[in-house]
mmCIF file of C-alpha atoms and ligand atoms in Angstrom:
data_model
loop_
_atom_site.group_PDB
_atom_site.id
_atom_site.type_symbol
_atom_site.label_atom_id
_atom_site.label_comp_id
_atom_site.label_asym_id
_atom_site.label_seq_id
_atom_site.Cartn_x
_atom_site.Cartn_y
_atom_site.Cartn_z
ATOM 1 C CA MET P 38 -19.868 23.371 14.279
ATOM 2 C CA LYS P 39 -16.843 21.503 14.997
ATOM 3 C CA LYS P 40 -15.553 18.817 12.626
ATOM 4 C CA VAL P 41 -13.646 16.103 14.242
ATOM 5 C CA ILE P 42 -10.916 14.028 11.879
ATOM 6 C CA VAL P 43 -10.589 10.363 12.240
ATOM 7 C CA PHE P 44 -7.766 8.066 9.951
ATOM 8 C CA ASP P 45 -7.133 4.414 9.787
ATOM 9 C CA MET P 46 -3.659 3.602 9.901
ATOM 10 C CA ASP P 47 -2.238 1.177 8.062
ATOM 11 C CA ASP P 48 -2.074 1.688 4.499
ATOM 12 C CA THR P 49 -3.337 5.614 5.156
ATOM 13 C CA LEU P 50 -1.117 6.735 7.586
ATOM 14 C CA TYR P 51 1.785 5.097 6.358
ATOM 15 C CA ASP P 52 2.662 1.869 3.807
ATOM 16 C CA GLU P 53 1.921 -1.080 5.852
ATOM 17 C CA PHE P 54 4.227 -3.263 3.905
ATOM 18 C CA GLU P 55 7.091 -0.797 5.737
ATOM 19 C CA PHE P 56 6.004 -3.007 9.065
ATOM 20 C CA VAL P 57 6.312 -6.232 7.135
ATOM 21 C CA LYS P 58 9.857 -5.311 6.035
ATOM 22 C CA SER P 59 10.903 -4.255 9.815
ATOM 23 C CA GLY P 60 9.218 -8.033 10.915
ATOM 24 C CA PHE P 61 11.168 -9.611 8.701
ATOM 25 C CA ARG P 62 14.081 -8.269 9.439
ATOM 26 C CA ALA P 63 13.381 -9.027 13.311
ATOM 27 C CA VAL P 64 12.744 -12.458 12.302
ATOM 28 C CA SER P 65 16.121 -12.665 10.090
ATOM 29 C CA THR P 66 18.392 -11.383 13.113
ATOM 30 C CA PHE P 67 16.953 -13.846 15.155
ATOM 31 C CA LEU P 68 17.484 -16.721 12.644
ATOM 32 C CA ASN P 69 21.062 -15.413 11.901
ATOM 33 C CA GLU P 70 21.798 -15.283 15.742
ATOM 34 C CA GLN P 71 20.209 -18.971 16.633
ATOM 35 C CA PHE P 72 21.355 -20.402 13.190
ATOM 36 C CA GLY P 73 23.742 -18.679 12.137
ATOM 37 C CA ILE P 74 22.323 -18.039 8.770
ATOM 38 C CA ILE P 75 23.125 -14.851 6.713
ATOM 39 C CA GLU P 76 20.475 -12.087 7.254
ATOM 40 C CA SER P 77 20.102 -10.942 3.580
ATOM 41 C CA GLU P 78 19.468 -14.132 2.291
ATOM 42 C CA SER P 79 16.622 -14.873 4.710
ATOM 43 C CA TYR P 80 14.823 -11.668 4.088
ATOM 44 C CA GLN P 81 15.419 -11.694 0.966
ATOM 45 C CA TRP P 82 13.996 -15.430 0.579
ATOM 46 C CA MET P 83 10.734 -14.052 2.647
ATOM 47 C CA TRP P 84 10.166 -10.983 0.489
ATOM 48 C CA ASN P 85 10.019 -12.848 -2.930
ATOM 49 C CA ARG P 86 8.367 -15.186 -1.510
ATOM 50 C CA LEU P 87 5.663 -12.509 -0.059
ATOM 51 C CA GLN P 88 5.525 -10.986 -3.857
ATOM 52 C CA LYS P 89 4.500 -14.699 -5.151
ATOM 53 C CA GLN P 90 2.685 -16.165 -2.518
ATOM 54 C CA GLY P 91 1.325 -13.851 -0.113
ATOM 55 C CA ARG P 92 1.812 -13.745 3.775
ATOM 56 C CA GLY P 93 0.336 -16.995 4.877
ATOM 57 C CA ALA P 94 2.334 -19.428 6.548
ATOM 58 C CA ILE P 95 5.716 -17.832 5.543
ATOM 59 C CA PHE P 96 8.116 -18.481 8.202
ATOM 60 C CA ASP P 97 6.903 -22.292 8.276
ATOM 61 C CA ASP P 98 8.177 -21.884 4.486
ATOM 62 C CA LEU P 99 11.578 -20.584 5.062
ATOM 63 C CA LEU P 100 12.159 -22.916 8.117
ATOM 64 C CA LYS P 101 11.697 -25.648 5.650
ATOM 65 C CA GLU P 102 13.500 -24.096 3.024
ATOM 66 C CA TYR P 103 16.753 -24.065 5.699
ATOM 67 C CA GLY P 104 15.765 -27.475 7.043
ATOM 68 C CA LEU P 105 14.632 -26.133 10.077
ATOM 69 C CA TYR P 106 11.203 -26.816 10.769
ATOM 70 C CA LYS P 107 9.454 -27.520 13.850
ATOM 71 C CA LYS P 108 5.747 -25.804 15.033
ATOM 72 C CA THR P 109 7.598 -24.381 18.407
ATOM 73 C CA LEU P 110 10.416 -22.779 15.777
ATOM 74 C CA ALA P 111 7.702 -21.107 13.745
ATOM 75 C CA LYS P 112 5.774 -20.146 16.359
ATOM 76 C CA LYS P 113 8.684 -18.388 17.989
ATOM 77 C CA CYS P 114 9.299 -16.691 14.526
ATOM 78 C CA VAL P 115 5.589 -15.163 14.630
ATOM 79 C CA SER P 116 5.795 -13.696 18.109
ATOM 80 C CA ILE P 117 9.042 -11.965 16.941
ATOM 81 C CA TYR P 118 7.665 -10.814 14.394
ATOM 82 C CA ARG P 119 4.338 -9.635 16.443
ATOM 83 C CA LEU P 120 6.079 -8.440 18.839
ATOM 84 C CA HIS P 121 9.376 -6.388 17.763
ATOM 85 C CA LYS P 122 9.873 -2.686 18.116
ATOM 86 C CA PRO P 123 8.885 -1.729 14.182
ATOM 87 C CA THR P 124 11.396 0.786 12.719
ATOM 88 C CA ILE P 125 9.218 2.367 10.678
ATOM 89 C CA GLN P 126 8.047 6.117 10.361
ATOM 90 C CA LEU P 127 5.757 8.315 8.650
ATOM 91 C CA PRO P 128 6.008 9.322 5.798
ATOM 92 C CA ASN P 129 6.548 13.326 5.181
ATOM 93 C CA GLU P 130 3.610 13.963 3.206
ATOM 94 C CA THR P 131 1.355 12.671 5.914
ATOM 95 C CA ILE P 132 3.274 14.351 8.939
ATOM 96 C CA GLU P 133 2.498 17.497 6.629
ATOM 97 C CA VAL P 134 -1.664 16.924 6.076
ATOM 98 C CA LEU P 135 -1.370 16.302 9.878
ATOM 99 C CA LYS P 136 0.168 19.060 11.194
ATOM 100 C CA GLN P 137 -1.753 21.419 8.565
ATOM 101 C CA LEU P 138 -4.892 19.882 10.649
ATOM 102 C CA GLU P 139 -3.670 20.477 14.215
ATOM 103 C CA ASN P 140 -6.921 22.866 14.869
ATOM 104 C CA PHE P 141 -9.238 19.779 14.561
ATOM 105 C CA PRO P 142 -9.509 17.303 16.773
ATOM 106 C CA LEU P 143 -7.825 14.121 15.695
ATOM 107 C CA TYR P 144 -8.482 10.560 16.503
ATOM 108 C CA LEU P 145 -6.987 7.125 14.935
ATOM 109 C CA VAL P 146 -9.150 3.993 14.798
ATOM 110 C CA THR P 147 -7.344 0.544 13.857
ATOM 111 C CA ASP P 148 -8.074 -2.575 14.114
ATOM 112 C CA GLY P 149 -5.396 -5.898 15.035
ATOM 113 C CA ASN P 150 -3.482 -7.491 17.548
ATOM 114 C CA LYS P 151 -3.882 -4.951 20.253
ATOM 115 C CA ILE P 152 0.106 -5.102 20.896
ATOM 116 C CA VAL P 153 0.843 -5.238 17.397
ATOM 117 C CA GLN P 154 -1.170 -2.081 16.769
ATOM 118 C CA ASN P 155 0.477 -0.216 19.401
ATOM 119 C CA ASN P 156 3.844 -1.115 18.960
ATOM 120 C CA LYS P 157 2.741 0.377 15.082
ATOM 121 C CA VAL P 158 1.355 3.685 17.154
ATOM 122 C CA GLN P 159 4.470 4.004 19.291
ATOM 123 C CA ALA P 160 6.845 3.947 16.220
ATOM 124 C CA LEU P 161 5.035 6.642 14.360
ATOM 125 C CA GLU P 162 4.407 8.595 16.904
ATOM 126 C CA LEU P 163 0.684 9.215 16.335
ATOM 127 C CA GLU P 164 0.018 10.420 19.645
ATOM 128 C CA LYS P 165 2.014 13.485 19.276
ATOM 129 C CA TYR P 166 -1.040 14.362 16.474
ATOM 130 C CA MET P 167 -3.798 12.015 18.084
ATOM 131 C CA ASN P 168 -6.419 13.431 20.548
ATOM 132 C CA LYS P 169 -7.032 9.667 21.259
ATOM 133 C CA CYS P 170 -5.818 6.266 19.099
ATOM 134 C CA PHE P 171 -8.601 3.642 19.181
ATOM 135 C CA ILE P 172 -7.257 -0.025 18.880
ATOM 136 C CA THR P 173 -10.319 -1.513 18.661
ATOM 137 C CA TYR P 174 -9.777 -4.940 19.800
ATOM 138 C CA ARG P 175 -9.309 -3.328 23.420
ATOM 139 C CA TYR P 176 -12.555 -2.938 23.371
ATOM 140 C CA GLY P 177 -13.750 -6.708 22.207
ATOM 141 C CA LEU P 178 -13.160 -8.725 18.528
ATOM 142 C CA LYS P 179 -16.531 -8.087 18.214
ATOM 143 C CA HIS P 180 -16.027 -4.185 18.286
ATOM 144 C CA SER P 181 -13.660 -4.189 15.545
ATOM 145 C CA LYS P 182 -14.679 -2.739 11.842
ATOM 146 C CA PRO P 183 -17.228 -2.773 9.942
ATOM 147 C CA SER P 184 -18.246 -2.046 13.999
ATOM 148 C CA PRO P 185 -19.281 1.326 14.316
ATOM 149 C CA HIS P 186 -18.332 1.296 18.311
ATOM 150 C CA CYS P 187 -15.122 3.136 18.570
ATOM 151 C CA PHE P 188 -16.739 5.730 16.041
ATOM 152 C CA GLN P 189 -20.058 6.385 18.168
ATOM 153 C CA LEU P 190 -17.713 7.024 21.725
ATOM 154 C CA ILE P 191 -15.736 8.981 19.762
ATOM 155 C CA ALA P 192 -19.093 11.104 18.472
ATOM 156 C CA LYS P 193 -19.936 10.844 22.694
ATOM 157 C CA GLN P 194 -16.272 12.456 23.783
ATOM 158 C CA GLU P 195 -16.434 15.686 21.176
ATOM 159 C CA LYS P 196 -20.660 15.887 20.984
ATOM 160 C CA VAL P 197 -20.834 16.053 17.604
ATOM 161 C CA GLU P 198 -23.141 14.274 15.433
ATOM 162 C CA PRO P 199 -21.698 11.716 13.083
ATOM 163 C CA GLU P 200 -22.619 13.947 10.121
ATOM 164 C CA HIS P 201 -19.336 16.221 11.583
ATOM 165 C CA ILE P 202 -17.374 13.045 11.844
ATOM 166 C CA VAL P 203 -15.112 12.318 8.766
ATOM 167 C CA TYR P 204 -13.362 8.665 8.225
ATOM 168 C CA ILE P 205 -10.181 8.499 6.606
ATOM 169 C CA GLY P 206 -9.597 4.534 4.853
ATOM 170 C CA ASP P 207 -8.105 2.155 3.119
ATOM 171 C CA ASN P 208 -10.048 -0.709 2.568
ATOM 172 C CA PRO P 209 -13.816 -0.967 1.469
ATOM 173 C CA SER P 210 -14.482 -4.305 2.966
ATOM 174 C CA LYS P 211 -14.493 -3.069 6.617
ATOM 175 C CA ASP P 212 -13.525 1.158 6.716
ATOM 176 C CA PHE P 213 -17.053 2.716 5.686
ATOM 177 C CA VAL P 214 -19.927 0.263 5.243
ATOM 178 C CA GLY P 215 -20.423 -0.224 9.158
ATOM 179 C CA ILE P 216 -20.824 3.760 9.928
ATOM 180 C CA LYS P 217 -22.188 5.384 6.661
ATOM 181 C CA PRO P 218 -25.635 4.368 7.786
ATOM 182 C CA LEU P 219 -25.741 6.604 11.118
ATOM 183 C CA GLY P 220 -24.520 9.424 9.086
ATOM 184 C CA PHE P 221 -20.657 9.419 9.067
ATOM 185 C CA ARG P 222 -18.565 10.908 6.367
ATOM 186 C CA THR P 223 -15.936 9.077 4.668
ATOM 187 C CA ILE P 224 -12.456 9.208 2.428
ATOM 188 C CA ARG P 225 -11.034 6.298 0.363
ATOM 189 C CA ILE P 226 -7.864 6.659 0.079
ATOM 190 C CA MET P 227 -6.415 4.400 -2.958
ATOM 191 C CA THR P 228 -3.616 3.284 -1.804
ATOM 192 C CA GLY P 229 -1.781 0.031 -0.398
ATOM 193 C CA GLN P 230 -2.851 -3.821 -1.001
ATOM 194 C CA HIS P 231 -6.990 -2.834 -1.214
ATOM 195 C CA VAL P 232 -6.175 -0.063 -4.175
ATOM 196 C CA ASN P 233 -8.038 -2.398 -6.625
ATOM 197 C CA LYS P 234 -11.126 -3.761 -4.293
ATOM 198 C CA GLN P 235 -14.520 -2.707 -6.063
ATOM 199 C CA LEU P 236 -17.214 -3.083 -3.951
ATOM 200 C CA PRO P 237 -21.195 -2.282 -3.879
ATOM 201 C CA GLU P 238 -21.869 1.064 -3.381
ATOM 202 C CA GLU P 239 -22.689 0.563 0.558
ATOM 203 C CA PHE P 240 -18.936 0.256 0.738
ATOM 204 C CA GLU P 241 -17.313 2.829 -0.893
ATOM 205 C CA ALA P 242 -16.410 5.825 0.612
ATOM 206 C CA ASP P 243 -18.306 9.640 -0.161
ATOM 207 C CA ILE P 244 -14.774 10.596 -1.847
ATOM 208 C CA ARG P 245 -12.079 8.964 -3.342
ATOM 209 C CA ILE P 246 -8.553 10.491 -3.300
ATOM 210 C CA GLN P 247 -5.184 9.242 -4.625
ATOM 211 C CA TYR P 248 -2.967 10.667 -2.003
ATOM 212 C CA ILE P 249 -3.135 12.286 1.836
ATOM 213 C CA SER P 250 -2.110 15.567 0.151
ATOM 214 C CA GLU P 251 -4.931 15.439 -1.365
ATOM 215 C CA LEU P 252 -6.973 15.249 2.402
ATOM 216 C CA PRO P 253 -7.310 19.372 2.729
ATOM 217 C CA ASN P 254 -9.126 19.606 -0.307
ATOM 218 C CA ALA P 255 -11.302 16.405 -0.128
ATOM 219 C CA LEU P 256 -12.422 18.457 3.539
ATOM 220 C CA LYS P 257 -13.075 21.050 1.850
ATOM 221 C CA LYS P 258 -15.368 19.581 -0.674
ATOM 222 C CA LEU P 259 -17.092 17.583 2.104
ATOM 223 C CA TRP P 260 -17.229 20.404 4.007
ATOM 224 C CA PRO P 261 -17.409 23.981 2.315
ATOM 225 C CA GLU P 262 -17.633 25.536 5.610
ATOM 226 C CA ILE P 263 -14.197 24.625 7.135
ATOM 227 C CA GLU P 264 -11.047 26.702 7.155
ATOM 228 C CA VAL P 265 -7.982 24.258 5.970
HETATM 229 MG MG1 MG R 572 -5.906 0.422 6.478
#
């Protein structure tokens, strides 16, 4: 029986912090061009602030730090961050695994702003590997994870039952809880910002792995009959 492998993008296929850094660089360049602020200085300020307090209102605070705060300018920084063409790439270990799995139908299901997520898909060249990349927000907000909507579209397209489809994701809050009751199989990769999240059983994946390089073995555990 055919098996289908579906991936989450952020913090599963690559480290989302790489995107954040890329966005900060774009904002730093803009502030340098407009106001002559040294790029490495504003970049470092944002990075330190991120470590201490997370992402919320970071551009507001940055502009206040330089005495430049205006609501419109803060909005401009957000849009530069969101719309910039990110300089991110897939880590080698991800590329190796995707190549190793090239005989399976591969898909991507990712949540998030349509333009931002599409820019990431392009920068990571994911269409090279995936049969199709589903950006859930394109189907309406109500079809974002944990909704099983896009996963059901994949099942329909591939004409397989959910038990022959596996989703690999990193966020137990939403990656698995909506699809498990339908019979989809699930693998959690213990990387990124959700690595320490401990949630009740219904949110957890069938299998946990530490690194993406462990994926082929995990797939064999799930489906002993397959050849990877
Ligand atoms: Mg993720």
